[in-house]
Structures are given as C-alpha cells and as structure tokens.
Short mmCIF file of C-alpha atoms in Angstrom, two decimals:
data_model
loop_
_atom_site.label_atom_id
_atom_site.label_comp_id
_atom_site.label_asym_id
_atom_site.label_seq_id
_atom_site.Cartn_x
_atom_site.Cartn_y
_atom_site.Cartn_z
CA GLN A 153 17.34 9.05 6.71
CA VAL A 154 15.57 6.28 4.87
CA GLN A 155 13.32 7.72 2.22
CA LEU A 156 11.74 7.20 -1.16
CA VAL A 157 11.34 10.24 -3.38
CA GLN A 158 9.08 10.00 -6.41
CA SER A 159 8.93 12.04 -9.57
CA GLY A 160 6.42 14.80 -10.08
CA ALA A 161 2.85 14.86 -11.30
CA GLU A 162 2.07 13.89 -14.88
CA VAL A 163 -0.75 14.67 -17.28
CA LYS A 164 -1.15 12.28 -20.19
CA LYS A 165 -3.54 11.73 -23.05
CA PRO A 166 -5.42 8.46 -23.47
CA GLY A 167 -3.29 5.88 -25.23
CA ALA A 168 -0.01 7.37 -24.06
CA SER A 169 2.48 5.91 -21.58
CA VAL A 170 3.78 7.26 -18.30
CA LYS A 171 6.99 6.44 -16.44
CA VAL A 172 7.18 7.19 -12.73
CA SER A 173 10.45 7.06 -10.82
CA CYS A 174 11.16 6.29 -7.18
CA LYS A 175 14.62 7.13 -5.82
CA ALA A 176 15.73 5.36 -2.66
CA SER A 177 18.21 6.70 -0.14
CA GLY A 178 19.44 5.91 3.36
CA TYR A 179 19.59 2.14 2.97
CA THR A 180 21.06 -0.58 0.78
CA PHE A 181 18.93 -0.35 -2.35
CA THR A 182 19.38 -3.97 -3.42
CA SER A 183 18.40 -5.41 -0.04
CA TYR A 184 14.68 -4.70 -0.26
CA TYR A 185 12.04 -5.45 -2.86
CA MET A 186 9.93 -2.53 -4.05
CA HIS A 187 6.15 -2.51 -4.54
CA TRP A 188 4.00 -0.22 -6.63
CA VAL A 189 0.52 0.59 -5.34
CA ARG A 190 -2.02 2.98 -6.82
CA GLN A 191 -5.07 4.80 -5.55
CA ALA A 192 -7.73 6.30 -7.77
CA PRO A 193 -9.44 9.45 -6.47
CA GLY A 194 -11.70 8.59 -3.55
CA GLN A 195 -10.94 4.89 -3.92
CA GLY A 196 -8.92 2.24 -2.09
CA LEU A 197 -5.41 0.93 -2.51
CA GLU A 198 -4.56 -1.36 -5.42
CA TRP A 199 -1.37 -3.42 -5.67
CA MET A 200 0.25 -3.29 -9.10
CA GLY A 201 3.39 -5.35 -8.76
CA ILE A 202 6.82 -5.82 -7.26
CA ILE A 203 10.44 -5.65 -8.39
CA ASN A 204 13.56 -7.12 -6.87
CA PRO A 205 16.18 -4.35 -7.22
CA SER A 206 18.96 -6.90 -6.82
CA GLY A 207 18.32 -9.01 -9.90
CA GLY A 208 15.57 -7.03 -11.57
CA SER A 209 12.98 -9.81 -11.46
CA THR A 210 9.38 -8.67 -11.41
CA SER A 211 5.88 -9.91 -10.68
CA TYR A 212 2.80 -8.04 -11.79
CA ALA A 213 -0.83 -8.14 -10.75
CA GLN A 214 -2.84 -9.97 -13.35
CA LYS A 215 -4.89 -6.84 -14.04
CA PHE A 216 -1.81 -4.98 -15.30
CA GLN A 217 -0.04 -7.79 -17.13
CA GLY A 218 1.02 -6.59 -20.56
CA ARG A 219 0.63 -2.89 -19.69
CA VAL A 220 3.06 -2.36 -16.84
CA THR A 221 6.84 -2.60 -16.77
CA MET A 222 8.94 -2.18 -13.66
CA THR A 223 12.67 -1.63 -13.96
CA ARG A 224 15.54 -0.47 -11.79
CA ASP A 225 18.82 1.37 -12.06
CA THR A 226 21.19 0.26 -9.33
CA SER A 227 23.66 3.03 -10.15
CA THR A 228 21.15 5.64 -9.01
CA SER A 229 19.11 3.50 -6.57
CA THR A 230 15.99 4.21 -8.57
CA VAL A 231 13.08 2.03 -9.59
CA TYR A 232 10.71 2.89 -12.39
CA MET A 233 7.11 1.98 -13.17
CA GLU A 234 5.91 2.45 -16.72
CA LEU A 235 2.24 2.06 -17.58
CA SER A 236 1.18 2.05 -21.21
CA SER A 237 -2.07 2.39 -23.15
CA LEU A 238 -3.36 4.80 -20.56
CA ARG A 239 -7.08 5.32 -20.13
CA SER A 240 -9.09 7.63 -17.90
CA GLU A 241 -9.46 4.89 -15.29
CA ASP A 242 -5.69 5.00 -14.75
CA THR A 243 -6.00 8.45 -13.21
CA ALA A 244 -4.62 7.86 -9.73
CA VAL A 245 -1.87 8.51 -7.23
CA TYR A 246 0.93 6.01 -7.73
CA TYR A 247 3.08 5.01 -4.74
CA CYS A 248 6.26 3.04 -4.39
CA ALA A 249 6.73 1.22 -1.09
CA ARG A 250 9.72 -0.63 0.30
CA GLY A 251 9.39 -4.41 0.61
CA TYR A 252 7.88 -4.64 4.10
CA TYR A 253 5.73 -1.56 3.40
CA ASP A 254 7.56 0.28 6.17
CA ILE A 255 8.63 3.14 3.91
CA TRP A 256 6.47 4.76 1.21
CA GLY A 257 7.15 7.39 -1.39
CA GLN A 258 5.14 10.59 -1.32
CA GLY A 259 3.03 9.53 -4.28
CA THR A 260 2.85 10.71 -7.88
CA MET A 261 -0.42 11.96 -9.33
CA VAL A 262 -1.02 10.74 -12.87
CA THR A 263 -3.94 12.31 -14.70
CA VAL A 264 -5.19 10.82 -17.95
CA SER A 265 -7.34 13.24 -19.88
CA SER A 266 -7.95 14.24 -23.45
CA SER B 32 -8.70 -14.31 -6.81
CA TYR B 33 -8.64 -13.26 -3.20
CA GLU B 34 -10.91 -10.80 -1.43
CA LEU B 35 -10.70 -9.06 1.91
CA THR B 36 -13.91 -7.57 3.30
CA GLN B 37 -13.97 -4.62 5.69
CA PRO B 38 -16.85 -2.50 7.01
CA SER B 39 -17.04 0.79 5.13
CA SER B 40 -17.15 2.86 8.29
CA VAL B 41 -16.70 2.69 12.06
CA SER B 42 -17.46 5.49 14.47
CA VAL B 43 -16.43 5.91 18.11
CA SER B 44 -16.17 8.69 20.68
CA PRO B 45 -12.74 9.80 21.89
CA GLY B 46 -11.40 7.42 24.52
CA GLN B 47 -13.53 4.50 23.38
CA THR B 48 -12.20 1.32 21.78
CA ALA B 49 -12.46 1.07 18.01
CA ARG B 50 -12.46 -2.33 16.35
CA ILE B 51 -12.13 -2.80 12.61
CA THR B 52 -12.53 -6.27 11.13
CA CYS B 53 -11.22 -7.78 7.93
CA SER B 54 -12.44 -11.11 6.59
CA GLY B 55 -11.18 -13.39 3.86
CA ASP B 56 -10.29 -17.03 3.30
CA VAL B 57 -6.63 -16.20 2.69
CA LEU B 58 -6.35 -14.95 6.29
CA ALA B 59 -6.61 -18.49 7.59
CA LYS B 60 -3.25 -19.24 6.01
CA LYS B 61 -1.46 -15.91 5.61
CA TYR B 62 -0.55 -12.99 7.82
CA ALA B 63 -2.29 -9.65 7.56
CA ARG B 64 -1.00 -6.10 7.66
CA TRP B 65 -2.92 -2.97 8.55
CA PHE B 66 -2.32 0.50 7.12
CA GLN B 67 -3.54 3.88 8.28
CA GLN B 68 -4.04 6.59 5.68
CA LYS B 69 -4.91 10.19 6.43
CA PRO B 70 -6.20 12.54 3.70
CA GLY B 71 -3.53 13.57 1.24
CA GLN B 72 -0.88 11.34 2.82
CA ALA B 73 0.78 8.06 1.97
CA PRO B 74 -0.32 4.99 3.94
CA VAL B 75 1.48 4.11 7.16
CA LEU B 76 2.02 0.55 8.35
CA VAL B 77 0.51 0.12 11.84
CA ILE B 78 0.37 -3.68 12.21
CA TYR B 79 2.20 -6.55 10.49
CA LYS B 80 2.17 -10.33 10.98
CA ASP B 81 -1.40 -9.99 12.31
CA SER B 82 -0.38 -8.46 15.64
CA GLU B 83 3.13 -7.00 15.50
CA ARG B 84 3.49 -3.25 15.88
CA PRO B 85 6.27 -1.37 14.04
CA SER B 86 8.47 0.91 16.07
CA GLY B 87 6.94 4.33 16.52
CA ILE B 88 3.33 3.13 16.39
CA PRO B 89 1.46 3.88 19.64
CA GLU B 90 0.67 0.97 21.94
CA ARG B 91 -3.05 1.67 21.63
CA PHE B 92 -2.90 0.00 18.22
CA SER B 93 -3.12 -3.79 18.35
CA GLY B 94 -4.06 -6.63 16.05
CA SER B 95 -5.50 -10.09 16.46
CA SER B 96 -6.49 -13.00 14.31
CA SER B 97 -9.08 -15.75 14.48
CA GLY B 98 -9.69 -18.10 11.61
CA THR B 99 -10.53 -16.09 8.51
CA THR B 100 -10.92 -12.77 10.36
CA VAL B 101 -8.35 -10.30 11.59
CA THR B 102 -9.14 -7.33 13.79
CA LEU B 103 -7.44 -4.00 14.31
CA THR B 104 -8.15 -2.59 17.76
CA ILE B 105 -7.48 0.98 18.80
CA SER B 106 -7.79 1.20 22.56
CA GLY B 107 -8.68 4.67 23.74
CA ALA B 108 -9.06 6.10 20.25
CA GLN B 109 -7.94 9.68 19.82
CA VAL B 110 -9.09 12.34 17.42
CA GLU B 111 -5.80 12.05 15.53
CA ASP B 112 -6.59 8.37 14.81
CA GLU B 113 -9.39 9.43 12.48
CA ALA B 114 -8.31 8.03 9.11
CA ASP B 115 -8.93 5.31 6.55
CA TYR B 116 -7.66 1.88 7.52
CA TYR B 117 -6.82 -0.88 5.07
CA CYS B 118 -6.06 -4.53 5.72
CA TYR B 119 -3.75 -6.43 3.38
CA SER B 120 -2.58 -9.94 2.76
CA ALA B 121 -0.34 -11.68 0.28
CA ALA B 122 -1.07 -15.25 -0.70
CA ASP B 123 1.15 -17.59 -2.63
CA ASN B 124 1.49 -17.19 -6.41
CA ASN B 125 1.67 -13.44 -5.89
CA GLY B 126 -1.95 -12.99 -5.00
CA VAL B 127 -1.77 -9.67 -3.19
CA VAL B 128 -4.90 -7.92 -2.03
CA PHE B 129 -5.98 -4.92 -0.02
CA GLY B 130 -9.31 -4.69 1.73
CA GLY B 131 -11.69 -2.01 0.55
CA GLY B 132 -10.87 0.27 3.46
CA THR B 133 -12.70 1.45 6.58
CA LYS B 134 -13.25 5.09 7.43
CA LEU B 135 -12.77 5.56 11.16
CA THR B 136 -14.52 8.58 12.64
CA VAL B 137 -13.59 9.68 16.15
CA LEU B 138 -15.93 12.34 17.52
#
C-alpha cells in the first residue's frame, strides 16, 4: 500500500544538525512532490518546504531559508530533511507529506535540549 | 506574508452541525484544504479545492467558499469527529500557510 515511513526520534544539542528521512513505497516516487511540515508541542502546523523528487528542485519557507536542506535519493525512494543550527524552538514533530497531502508519514520527534 | 484566521474552538452536541470558518485574503484567489488531526496522529486531508472530499472521507464533511472565507461543515457531528482542524492555502511564489487550528469538541 501507499505509505511514507519516517526515521526514528532524535535528541540533539543546540547548535547541532538533524537529518530526518522519509521512505516512500507503493507508488512512483518521482511522480509526486514531497512537503515537510512541523508541529511544535501543543502548537499548529507549520510548512517548511517542498522537494520535487524527480529533478531534486526545492523551495523553502522564508523562515527556514539558510538552515534547511531537502534532498532525495531516487534509488531508495527516500527524501531527507536536514535542519541545522538547532535551537530549543525547533523541538517539534516533523512530518513528510506527499504532494497533494493525501499521504503523510507517521512523524519524527526531534528534541533539542542541552 | 499570508495569514489564515480560524476560531480557536468550536463546540457542538452529537448530531448537531459544526461549522468551522477560515478567513484570509489569499482565499479569494486560491483554493483551500482542510485537515483533521487527532491527538498523537498525523493530519488527515478531509477537504481539498474548497469543497472536494477525498475518497474514504464521510459525506458529513463538506466545504464551501465565499469571498475571503472558507467553511468546513460537519453535518451530524459524531463523537469521533472531535479533533483539531486546520485550513491551508498555497499562494503563488510559494506562500504556503496553515490556519492556527480549531479544536472541535463534540459532547
């Protein structure tokens, strides 16, 4: 079946980087864009950016420009989201979601704490 | 930047009609989506293109649009519909925004 499976929870120190993966299965990986959305504890949804798995082009929310990098590996049908210079405010659940938002990953909890 | 404004909470009794609004200038030009999110779960798309319902979403969920406001209507709300609901729109130049979310209570 169509699904997105994300990597496991991470705990990072302030200033470090984190790389979250999202493995797609059950559909043609390069046919759908992939979004990244995050949600801080008790807060709403926040769009971070989008990647085109076909060509690798990306577009990031202005808030994350310079700190986020989205990449893909077509050989494994996996997209990655790397966030650098982590601070406590980046503590959140990070989701990948297929282009039309019809399929979501299960979420990856990233905790930033000293 | 773009903003979408939702009420923080809506409360109805089971069987009643719940209406959740979302307002923003971008909605006059762009379609909206609605997501349902239950505690500890990923969001689920319930409405797209203002009023289209994905397969598998109950018919009691509907959407409408008027000017700069879109509305999610749950006709005959059920206890299992209790969740947070978020509107969403994507403008040109990659301006993507979620509303702040509405907590729907059904009791």
